[in-house]
mmCIF file of C-alpha atoms in Angstrom:
data_model
loop_
_atom_site.group_PDB
_atom_site.id
_atom_site.type_symbol
_atom_site.label_atom_id
_atom_site.label_comp_id
_atom_site.label_asym_id
_atom_site.label_seq_id
_atom_site.Cartn_x
_atom_site.Cartn_y
_atom_site.Cartn_z
ATOM 1 C CA MET A 1 0.000 0.000 0.000
ATOM 2 C CA SER A 2 1.344 3.440 -0.937
ATOM 3 C CA VAL A 3 1.566 6.284 1.557
ATOM 4 C CA PHE A 4 -1.294 8.017 -0.278
ATOM 5 C CA GLU A 5 -3.516 4.958 -0.045
ATOM 6 C CA SER A 6 -2.757 4.786 3.683
ATOM 7 C CA PHE A 7 -4.238 8.308 3.904
ATOM 8 C CA GLY A 8 -7.427 6.955 2.328
ATOM 9 C CA LEU A 9 -6.700 8.460 -1.091
ATOM 10 C CA ARG A 10 -7.281 6.512 -4.284
ATOM 11 C CA LYS A 11 -4.428 4.819 -6.102
ATOM 12 C CA VAL A 12 -3.511 6.744 -9.251
ATOM 13 C CA ILE A 13 -2.162 5.373 -12.518
ATOM 14 C CA ASN A 14 -0.574 8.320 -14.274
ATOM 15 C CA ALA A 15 -0.674 7.907 -18.054
ATOM 16 C CA SER A 16 -0.966 11.635 -18.613
ATOM 17 C CA GLY A 17 2.669 12.703 -18.316
ATOM 18 C CA LYS A 18 4.856 14.661 -15.925
ATOM 19 C CA MET A 19 1.804 16.610 -14.802
ATOM 20 C CA THR A 20 1.894 18.900 -11.779
ATOM 21 C CA ALA A 21 -1.727 17.976 -11.005
ATOM 22 C CA LEU A 22 -0.646 14.343 -10.510
ATOM 23 C CA GLY A 23 2.560 15.050 -8.615
ATOM 24 C CA ALA A 24 4.897 15.419 -11.648
ATOM 25 C CA SER A 25 7.531 12.653 -11.267
ATOM 26 C CA ALA A 26 8.244 9.623 -9.141
ATOM 27 C CA VAL A 27 11.845 10.124 -8.011
ATOM 28 C CA SER A 28 14.681 7.594 -7.902
ATOM 29 C CA ASP A 29 15.786 5.912 -4.679
ATOM 30 C CA GLU A 30 18.889 8.132 -4.594
ATOM 31 C CA VAL A 31 16.845 11.321 -4.896
ATOM 32 C CA ALA A 32 14.369 10.093 -2.270
ATOM 33 C CA GLU A 33 17.236 9.296 0.117
ATOM 34 C CA ALA A 34 18.743 12.765 -0.387
ATOM 35 C CA ILE A 35 15.363 14.341 0.408
ATOM 36 C CA LYS A 36 15.012 12.198 3.530
ATOM 37 C CA GLN A 37 18.489 12.998 4.837
ATOM 38 C CA ALA A 38 18.098 16.722 4.137
ATOM 39 C CA SER A 39 14.767 16.822 5.964
ATOM 40 C CA GLN A 40 16.442 15.434 9.095
ATOM 41 C CA ASP A 41 19.393 17.845 9.179
ATOM 42 C CA TYR A 42 20.335 21.544 9.033
ATOM 43 C CA VAL A 43 22.206 23.730 6.552
ATOM 44 C CA ASP A 44 23.063 27.392 5.949
ATOM 45 C CA ILE A 45 20.396 28.195 3.347
ATOM 46 C CA ASP A 46 22.359 30.976 1.595
ATOM 47 C CA GLU A 47 25.392 28.719 1.309
ATOM 48 C CA MET A 48 23.225 25.890 -0.033
ATOM 49 C CA MET A 49 21.591 28.161 -2.628
ATOM 50 C CA LYS A 50 24.966 29.309 -3.951
ATOM 51 C CA TYR A 51 26.225 25.724 -4.114
ATOM 52 C CA ALA A 52 23.055 24.674 -5.950
ATOM 53 C CA GLY A 53 23.722 27.489 -8.426
ATOM 54 C CA GLN A 54 27.171 26.037 -9.101
ATOM 55 C CA VAL A 55 25.717 22.564 -9.683
ATOM 56 C CA ILE A 56 23.054 23.970 -12.007
ATOM 57 C CA ALA A 57 25.798 25.788 -13.923
ATOM 58 C CA GLU A 58 27.853 22.606 -14.224
ATOM 59 C CA TYR A 59 25.035 20.597 -15.796
ATOM 60 C CA THR A 60 23.561 23.341 -17.992
ATOM 61 C CA GLY A 61 26.736 25.007 -19.224
ATOM 62 C CA ALA A 62 25.506 28.326 -17.851
ATOM 63 C CA GLU A 63 27.550 30.762 -15.776
ATOM 64 C CA ASP A 64 25.364 30.270 -12.692
ATOM 65 C CA GLY A 65 21.966 29.079 -11.528
ATOM 66 C CA CYS A 66 19.164 29.559 -9.051
ATOM 67 C CA PRO A 67 16.928 26.800 -7.606
ATOM 68 C CA THR A 68 13.192 27.445 -7.344
ATOM 69 C CA CYS A 69 10.115 25.627 -6.077
ATOM 70 C CA GLY A 70 8.952 25.161 -9.664
ATOM 71 C CA ALA A 71 9.150 26.547 -13.194
ATOM 72 C CA ALA A 72 6.187 28.872 -12.604
ATOM 73 C CA ALA A 73 8.047 30.443 -9.678
ATOM 74 C CA GLY A 74 11.030 30.671 -12.011
ATOM 75 C CA ILE A 75 9.018 32.877 -14.370
ATOM 76 C CA ALA A 76 7.974 35.272 -11.589
ATOM 77 C CA ILE A 77 11.469 35.418 -10.085
ATOM 78 C CA THR A 78 13.126 35.941 -13.469
ATOM 79 C CA VAL A 79 10.734 38.705 -14.478
ATOM 80 C CA ALA A 80 11.229 40.484 -11.156
ATOM 81 C CA SER A 81 14.992 40.222 -11.648
ATOM 82 C CA VAL A 82 15.075 41.939 -15.043
ATOM 83 C CA ILE A 83 12.933 44.747 -13.625
ATOM 84 C CA THR A 84 14.689 45.334 -10.302
ATOM 85 C CA GLY A 85 18.275 44.419 -11.044
ATOM 86 C CA ASN A 86 20.301 44.234 -7.831
ATOM 87 C CA ASN A 87 18.424 47.108 -6.139
ATOM 88 C CA LEU A 88 17.097 45.790 -2.809
ATOM 89 C CA THR A 89 14.577 48.614 -2.444
ATOM 90 C CA LEU A 90 13.036 47.700 -5.799
ATOM 91 C CA ILE A 91 13.198 43.982 -4.954
ATOM 92 C CA GLU A 92 11.172 44.665 -1.804
ATOM 93 C CA ARG A 93 8.720 46.765 -3.843
ATOM 94 C CA MET A 94 7.701 44.070 -6.343
ATOM 95 C CA PRO A 95 5.244 43.316 -7.828
ATOM 96 C CA ASP A 96 4.574 47.070 -7.835
ATOM 97 C CA SER A 97 6.636 48.123 -10.836
ATOM 98 C CA GLU A 98 4.803 51.329 -11.745
ATOM 99 C CA GLY A 99 7.135 53.808 -13.412
ATOM 100 C CA LEU A 100 9.861 51.205 -14.002
ATOM 101 C CA LYS A 101 11.050 49.460 -17.153
ATOM 102 C CA ASN A 102 8.608 46.557 -16.812
ATOM 103 C CA GLU A 103 7.252 45.481 -20.220
ATOM 104 C CA ILE A 104 7.717 41.805 -21.138
ATOM 105 C CA ILE A 105 7.171 41.032 -24.826
ATOM 106 C CA ILE A 106 5.704 37.619 -25.666
ATOM 107 C CA GLN A 107 4.303 36.148 -28.872
ATOM 108 C CA LYS A 108 0.526 35.832 -28.675
ATOM 109 C CA GLY A 109 0.483 32.120 -29.483
ATOM 110 C CA GLN A 110 2.758 31.470 -26.493
ATOM 111 C CA GLN A 111 0.540 33.173 -23.925
ATOM 112 C CA VAL A 112 -0.706 29.790 -22.772
ATOM 113 C CA HIS A 113 -2.409 28.154 -19.802
ATOM 114 C CA PHE A 114 -0.424 25.378 -18.095
ATOM 115 C CA GLY A 115 -2.502 25.136 -14.901
ATOM 116 C CA ALA A 116 -2.263 28.906 -14.521
ATOM 117 C CA THR A 117 -1.386 31.407 -17.246
ATOM 118 C CA ILE A 118 2.057 32.546 -18.360
ATOM 119 C CA GLY A 119 0.762 36.114 -18.198
ATOM 120 C CA GLN A 120 -0.228 35.816 -14.556
ATOM 121 C CA MET A 121 3.216 34.510 -13.595
ATOM 122 C CA ILE A 122 4.772 37.467 -15.428
ATOM 123 C CA ARG A 123 2.489 39.864 -13.534
ATOM 124 C CA VAL A 124 3.330 38.204 -10.206
ATOM 125 C CA GLY A 125 6.931 39.206 -10.911
ATOM 126 C CA GLY A 126 5.895 42.795 -11.619
ATOM 127 C CA GLY A 127 5.892 42.501 -15.392
ATOM 128 C CA LYS A 128 3.469 44.110 -17.789
ATOM 129 C CA VAL A 129 2.566 41.605 -20.500
ATOM 130 C CA VAL A 130 2.890 42.866 -24.079
ATOM 131 C CA GLU A 131 1.435 40.345 -26.536
ATOM 132 C CA VAL A 132 2.531 40.671 -30.153
ATOM 133 C CA GLY A 133 1.020 39.326 -33.351
ATOM 134 C CA SER A 134 -1.913 36.956 -33.608
ATOM 135 C CA ALA A 135 -2.487 33.522 -32.096
ATOM 136 C CA ASN A 136 -1.322 31.771 -35.272
ATOM 137 C CA LYS A 137 0.901 34.384 -36.932
ATOM 138 C CA VAL A 138 3.699 36.589 -35.627
ATOM 139 C CA GLU A 139 6.089 38.562 -37.828
ATOM 140 C CA ALA A 140 9.521 39.743 -36.711
ATOM 141 C CA ASP A 141 8.250 43.278 -37.249
ATOM 142 C CA HIS A 142 5.565 42.719 -34.608
ATOM 143 C CA ILE A 143 8.319 42.088 -32.062
ATOM 144 C CA GLU A 144 10.538 44.961 -33.224
ATOM 145 C CA GLU A 145 7.669 47.437 -33.217
ATOM 146 C CA ALA A 146 6.615 46.498 -29.676
ATOM 147 C CA ILE A 147 9.992 47.433 -28.191
ATOM 148 C CA THR A 148 9.976 50.698 -26.236
ATOM 149 C CA ASP A 149 12.085 52.324 -23.549
ATOM 150 C CA LYS A 150 9.875 50.394 -21.092
ATOM 151 C CA THR A 151 10.828 46.951 -22.456
ATOM 152 C CA ALA A 152 12.494 44.854 -19.750
ATOM 153 C CA ALA A 153 12.826 41.534 -21.637
ATOM 154 C CA LEU A 154 11.715 39.363 -24.527
ATOM 155 C CA PHE A 155 10.095 36.139 -23.356
ATOM 156 C CA TYR A 156 9.855 32.885 -25.327
ATOM 157 C CA VAL A 157 7.797 29.831 -24.301
ATOM 158 C CA LYS A 158 9.045 26.446 -25.558
ATOM 159 C CA SER A 159 6.129 24.173 -24.812
ATOM 160 C CA HIS A 160 3.717 21.709 -26.389
ATOM 161 C CA HIS A 161 0.968 23.984 -25.048
ATOM 162 C CA ALA A 162 2.108 26.839 -27.308
ATOM 163 C CA VAL A 163 1.025 27.312 -30.913
ATOM 164 C CA GLN A 164 3.599 25.432 -32.995
ATOM 165 C CA LYS A 165 3.026 27.212 -36.308
ATOM 166 C CA GLY A 166 3.292 30.833 -37.353
ATOM 167 C CA MET A 167 5.479 31.879 -34.421
ATOM 168 C CA GLN A 168 8.889 33.492 -34.815
ATOM 169 C CA PRO A 169 11.688 31.040 -33.941
ATOM 170 C CA ILE A 170 13.995 31.367 -30.962
ATOM 171 C CA LYS A 171 16.899 32.476 -33.153
ATOM 172 C CA THR A 172 14.982 35.442 -34.587
ATOM 173 C CA MET A 173 13.684 36.597 -31.229
ATOM 174 C CA MET A 174 17.124 36.198 -29.675
ATOM 175 C CA GLU A 175 18.747 38.304 -32.395
ATOM 176 C CA ILE A 176 16.181 41.052 -31.881
ATOM 177 C CA ALA A 177 16.870 41.020 -28.133
ATOM 178 C CA LYS A 178 20.626 41.244 -28.685
ATOM 179 C CA ASN A 179 20.296 44.048 -31.244
ATOM 180 C CA HIS A 180 18.369 46.067 -28.671
ATOM 181 C CA ASN A 181 20.500 44.967 -25.694
ATOM 182 C CA ILE A 182 17.453 43.475 -23.973
ATOM 183 C CA PRO A 183 17.543 40.270 -21.852
ATOM 184 C CA PHE A 184 16.178 37.196 -23.632
ATOM 185 C CA ILE A 185 14.328 34.673 -21.443
ATOM 186 C CA ILE A 186 13.198 31.162 -22.413
ATOM 187 C CA ASP A 187 10.644 29.191 -20.425
ATOM 188 C CA ALA A 188 11.699 25.622 -21.254
ATOM 189 C CA ALA A 189 9.933 24.000 -18.301
ATOM 190 C CA ALA A 190 9.447 20.493 -19.690
ATOM 191 C CA GLU A 191 12.374 20.394 -22.117
ATOM 192 C CA GLU A 192 14.898 17.562 -21.818
ATOM 193 C CA ASP A 193 18.069 19.276 -23.086
ATOM 194 C CA PHE A 194 19.384 21.489 -20.291
ATOM 195 C CA GLN A 195 22.242 22.914 -22.371
ATOM 196 C CA LYS A 196 20.632 23.668 -25.733
ATOM 197 C CA TYR A 197 19.347 27.186 -25.120
ATOM 198 C CA ILE A 198 22.360 28.362 -23.152
ATOM 199 C CA LYS A 199 24.523 27.245 -26.084
ATOM 200 C CA MET A 200 22.251 29.205 -28.415
ATOM 201 C CA GLY A 201 22.943 32.333 -26.381
ATOM 202 C CA ALA A 202 19.879 32.814 -24.174
ATOM 203 C CA ASP A 203 20.458 35.093 -21.191
ATOM 204 C CA ILE A 204 18.110 33.207 -18.865
ATOM 205 C CA VAL A 205 16.470 29.765 -19.174
ATOM 206 C CA ILE A 206 13.815 28.331 -16.843
ATOM 207 C CA TYR A 207 13.268 24.591 -16.271
ATOM 208 C CA SER A 208 11.107 22.351 -14.115
ATOM 209 C CA GLY A 209 12.922 20.010 -11.740
ATOM 210 C CA GLY A 210 9.978 17.625 -11.547
ATOM 211 C CA LYS A 211 9.424 16.916 -15.238
ATOM 212 C CA ALA A 212 12.216 15.741 -17.591
ATOM 213 C CA LEU A 213 14.735 15.802 -14.744
ATOM 214 C CA GLU A 214 12.522 13.524 -12.610
ATOM 215 C CA GLY A 215 13.516 15.336 -9.454
ATOM 216 C CA PRO A 216 11.270 16.502 -6.617
ATOM 217 C CA THR A 217 8.750 19.312 -6.932
ATOM 218 C CA SER A 218 11.218 22.045 -7.838
ATOM 219 C CA GLY A 219 12.630 24.109 -10.665
ATOM 220 C CA PHE A 220 15.762 25.938 -11.642
ATOM 221 C CA ILE A 221 16.893 28.995 -13.548
ATOM 222 C CA CYS A 222 20.208 29.140 -15.364
ATOM 223 C CA GLY A 223 22.025 31.833 -17.274
ATOM 224 C CA LYS A 224 24.336 34.813 -17.009
ATOM 225 C CA LYS A 225 25.921 35.190 -13.573
ATOM 226 C CA GLU A 226 24.715 38.755 -13.077
ATOM 227 C CA TRP A 227 21.102 37.642 -13.540
ATOM 228 C CA MET A 228 21.396 34.540 -11.387
ATOM 229 C CA GLU A 229 22.729 36.571 -8.462
ATOM 230 C CA VAL A 230 19.709 38.853 -8.813
ATOM 231 C CA CYS A 231 17.361 35.862 -9.082
ATOM 232 C CA ARG A 232 18.645 34.461 -5.783
ATOM 233 C CA LYS A 233 18.260 37.899 -4.220
ATOM 234 C CA GLN A 234 14.532 37.835 -5.086
ATOM 235 C CA TYR A 235 14.116 35.514 -2.092
ATOM 236 C CA LYS A 236 14.241 38.752 -0.101
ATOM 237 C CA GLY A 237 11.221 39.870 -2.103
ATOM 238 C CA ILE A 238 8.549 38.119 -4.171
ATOM 239 C CA GLY A 239 10.505 34.864 -3.990
ATOM 240 C CA ARG A 240 9.889 34.574 -0.255
ATOM 241 C CA PRO A 241 6.380 33.038 -0.423
ATOM 242 C CA MET A 242 7.553 30.650 -3.143
ATOM 243 C CA LYS A 243 10.844 29.596 -1.562
ATOM 244 C CA ILE A 244 12.187 26.098 -2.027
ATOM 245 C CA GLY A 245 13.236 24.214 1.113
ATOM 246 C CA LYS A 246 16.428 22.336 1.927
ATOM 247 C CA GLU A 247 14.771 19.024 1.006
ATOM 248 C CA GLY A 248 13.800 20.217 -2.456
ATOM 249 C CA VAL A 249 17.234 21.654 -3.167
ATOM 250 C CA ALA A 250 18.969 18.451 -2.008
ATOM 251 C CA GLY A 251 16.720 16.378 -4.254
ATOM 252 C CA LEU A 252 17.233 18.758 -7.174
ATOM 253 C CA ILE A 253 21.031 18.629 -6.830
ATOM 254 C CA THR A 254 20.975 14.825 -6.674
ATOM 255 C CA ALA A 255 18.704 14.569 -9.726
ATOM 256 C CA LEU A 256 20.962 16.914 -11.707
ATOM 257 C CA LYS A 257 23.997 14.787 -10.884
ATOM 258 C CA GLN A 258 22.155 11.660 -12.058
ATOM 259 C CA TYR A 259 20.756 13.179 -15.245
ATOM 260 C CA PRO A 260 23.781 12.643 -17.551
ATOM 261 C CA PHE A 261 23.542 8.907 -16.874
ATOM 262 C CA LYS A 262 19.898 8.572 -17.879
ATOM 263 C CA GLU A 263 19.409 6.368 -20.930
ATOM 264 C CA ASP A 264 17.245 7.264 -23.888
ATOM 265 C CA ASN A 265 14.267 4.906 -23.633
ATOM 266 C CA ALA A 266 12.428 5.874 -26.831
ATOM 267 C CA GLU A 267 12.519 2.274 -28.072
ATOM 268 C CA GLU A 268 11.030 1.026 -24.805
ATOM 269 C CA GLN A 269 8.281 3.653 -25.010
ATOM 270 C CA ILE A 270 7.384 2.574 -28.546
ATOM 271 C CA GLU A 271 7.422 -1.105 -27.559
ATOM 272 C CA ARG A 272 5.128 -0.584 -24.559
ATOM 273 C CA MET A 273 2.695 1.619 -26.482
ATOM 274 C CA THR A 274 2.653 -0.816 -29.407
ATOM 275 C CA LYS A 275 1.559 -3.576 -27.012
ATOM 276 C CA LEU A 276 -1.158 -1.281 -25.662
ATOM 277 C CA CYS A 277 -2.408 -0.549 -29.172
ATOM 278 C CA GLN A 278 -2.376 -4.257 -30.011
ATOM 279 C CA ALA A 279 -4.471 -4.949 -26.908
ATOM 280 C CA LEU A 280 -7.034 -2.378 -28.073
ATOM 281 C CA GLU A 281 -6.994 -3.061 -31.814
ATOM 282 C CA GLU A 282 -10.111 -5.249 -31.815
ATOM 283 C CA VAL A 283 -12.136 -2.979 -29.527
ATOM 284 C CA LYS A 284 -15.034 -1.602 -31.562
ATOM 285 C CA GLY A 285 -14.851 2.166 -31.992
ATOM 286 C CA LEU A 286 -11.201 2.617 -31.036
ATOM 287 C CA LYS A 287 -8.234 3.379 -33.272
ATOM 288 C CA CYS A 288 -4.827 3.364 -31.557
ATOM 289 C CA THR A 289 -1.589 4.652 -33.135
ATOM 290 C CA ILE A 290 1.852 5.771 -31.906
ATOM 291 C CA LYS A 291 2.515 9.527 -32.089
ATOM 292 C CA GLN A 292 5.607 11.541 -31.234
ATOM 293 C CA ASP A 293 5.261 14.541 -28.926
ATOM 294 C CA GLU A 294 3.949 17.715 -30.593
ATOM 295 C CA ALA A 295 6.976 19.757 -29.521
ATOM 296 C CA GLY A 296 9.405 17.263 -31.076
ATOM 297 C CA ARG A 297 10.672 15.722 -27.836
ATOM 298 C CA ALA A 298 11.689 12.039 -27.729
ATOM 299 C CA ILE A 299 8.328 11.030 -26.256
ATOM 300 C CA TYR A 300 6.166 8.442 -28.003
ATOM 301 C CA ARG A 301 2.565 8.157 -26.864
ATOM 302 C CA ALA A 302 -0.326 5.908 -27.788
ATOM 303 C CA GLN A 303 -3.052 8.033 -29.352
ATOM 304 C CA ILE A 304 -6.559 6.598 -28.952
ATOM 305 C CA GLU A 305 -9.266 7.920 -31.264
ATOM 306 C CA VAL A 306 -12.767 7.231 -29.992
ATOM 307 C CA ASP A 307 -15.674 6.834 -32.427
ATOM 308 C CA ALA A 308 -18.561 7.404 -30.044
ATOM 309 C CA ASP A 309 -21.171 5.783 -32.312
ATOM 310 C CA LEU A 310 -19.230 2.515 -32.496
ATOM 311 C CA ALA A 311 -17.635 2.543 -29.041
ATOM 312 C CA GLY A 312 -20.854 3.254 -27.177
ATOM 313 C CA ALA A 313 -19.274 6.176 -25.304
ATOM 314 C CA THR A 314 -17.620 9.474 -26.142
ATOM 315 C CA ALA A 315 -13.983 10.169 -25.331
ATOM 316 C CA GLU A 316 -15.200 12.473 -22.549
ATOM 317 C CA GLN A 317 -17.363 9.723 -21.041
ATOM 318 C CA LEU A 318 -14.549 7.178 -21.226
ATOM 319 C CA LEU A 319 -12.137 9.631 -19.635
ATOM 320 C CA HIS A 320 -14.605 10.355 -16.815
ATOM 321 C CA ARG A 321 -15.062 6.660 -16.057
ATOM 322 C CA LEU A 322 -11.300 6.103 -15.995
ATOM 323 C CA GLU A 323 -10.617 9.069 -13.720
ATOM 324 C CA THR A 324 -13.392 8.282 -11.240
ATOM 325 C CA GLY A 325 -12.472 4.625 -10.830
ATOM 326 C CA ASN A 326 -10.190 3.037 -8.264
ATOM 327 C CA PRO A 327 -7.445 2.947 -9.286
ATOM 328 C CA ALA A 328 -8.005 6.325 -10.917
ATOM 329 C CA ILE A 329 -6.498 6.238 -14.407
ATOM 330 C CA TYR A 330 -5.502 9.582 -15.877
ATOM 331 C CA LEU A 331 -4.925 9.774 -19.620
ATOM 332 C CA ARG A 332 -3.634 12.743 -21.581
ATOM 333 C CA HIS A 333 -6.717 14.662 -22.705
ATOM 334 C CA HIS A 334 -5.625 17.819 -24.550
ATOM 335 C CA TYR A 335 -7.780 16.783 -27.559
ATOM 336 C CA VAL A 336 -10.636 15.042 -25.785
ATOM 337 C CA ASN A 337 -13.082 17.530 -27.326
ATOM 338 C CA ILE A 338 -12.374 16.011 -30.760
ATOM 339 C CA GLY A 339 -12.466 12.441 -29.513
ATOM 340 C CA ILE A 340 -8.760 11.830 -28.919
ATOM 341 C CA LEU A 341 -7.064 10.525 -25.757
ATOM 342 C CA ALA A 342 -3.411 9.591 -25.310
ATOM 343 C CA VAL A 343 -1.297 7.378 -23.055
ATOM 344 C CA ASP A 344 2.110 8.701 -22.018
ATOM 345 C CA PRO A 345 4.428 5.793 -21.160
ATOM 346 C CA ARG A 346 7.020 7.767 -19.168
ATOM 347 C CA PRO A 347 5.292 7.824 -15.776
ATOM 348 C CA LEU A 348 3.803 4.331 -16.047
ATOM 349 C CA LEU A 349 5.048 1.704 -13.630
ATOM 350 C CA LYS A 350 5.717 -1.799 -14.920
ATOM 351 C CA GLY A 351 2.630 -3.520 -16.285
ATOM 352 C CA GLN A 352 0.294 -0.540 -15.866
ATOM 353 C CA GLU A 353 -0.334 -0.286 -19.609
ATOM 354 C CA GLU A 354 -2.001 -3.714 -19.310
ATOM 355 C CA ILE A 355 -4.273 -2.418 -16.538
ATOM 356 C CA ILE A 356 -5.199 0.570 -18.726
ATOM 357 C CA ALA A 357 -6.084 -1.632 -21.699
ATOM 358 C CA SER A 358 -8.174 -4.069 -19.650
ATOM 359 C CA THR A 359 -10.000 -1.227 -17.864
ATOM 360 C CA ILE A 360 -10.860 0.513 -21.147
ATOM 361 C CA LYS A 361 -12.175 -2.777 -22.542
ATOM 362 C CA SER A 362 -14.264 -3.372 -19.423
ATOM 363 C CA ILE A 363 -15.766 0.131 -19.453
ATOM 364 C CA LEU A 364 -16.699 0.030 -23.138
ATOM 365 C CA LYS A 365 -18.141 -3.476 -22.792
ATOM 366 C CA GLU A 366 -20.426 -2.178 -20.042
ATOM 367 C CA GLU A 367 -21.421 0.852 -22.121
ATOM 368 C CA GLN A 368 -22.206 -1.272 -25.179
ATOM 369 C CA LEU A 369 -24.386 -3.608 -23.113
ATOM 370 C CA THR A 370 -26.488 -0.784 -21.653
#
């Protein structure tokens, strides 16, 4: 029995992904042990934060880093940093940035909702959101023409949630930022390559510690040393209510040190999802195929298309039955409104794809008999 079941909570099978709403990742034994030991000991927090910055720098190729309690906190802290600089009075004033250089330019198709909105996180940090272009089309001129003497940074969101067509690429936006001597920030929360954007020349990059890294609930910022020092200083300001504890930092550091040794398991993902599709191939009303992640990451999911007339239930009805059962089975449901569900193999424990297939069969059999 899991600790959550001992609390009286339902068992969860997470086939949705590294989702915050489901607890993000299940950590390794080494990370769990680091969290346990840290929780039972003491440390100088400032010294720990600086050390964590060095570790983040080592594994990202950046000059320095700053641990956070999550990527969303990373957005707020980063935005506050480019507005306040190293000025403690301004740091203590945030998010009130009236009269300061506080405009954050973002492409309209990247102003997304991830559980909260990107715009709200920017505002929490004192930023004024300036959307440019349209949801499916942004020209370089839109970005150039939005720059004023109030522009504090250009902000790019690398996410499967964002519109993938019609946006200006990172390279273009980065060049515009450099030409105007404006900080360029990338929110790469769920990305797997922790060095890519630093190598490209980004000033500041934000990651989740609980997604691709498979660390505890945490996040980290990496980039130019001057900005990372200011980011850490935000813990005297808006960072205070979103501070990360010693346990989270210890787990984050341990996960970062393990990350280079993680093996690419794309073949295993495809194999497991192929077996799932084979188990569902004769179920009336279902079509199951393997699809790569929309943002181009090495993630291969089983996509289940539900024909409600043949299956006896809509995708929404099937999803509801799965989520309200015990165990509760959570599938990826970004396209449930058009009859598509998906199974993400990364968070699945051994054999859980078989439970998912048998449960789907059982539910649809019931629906077709009623």
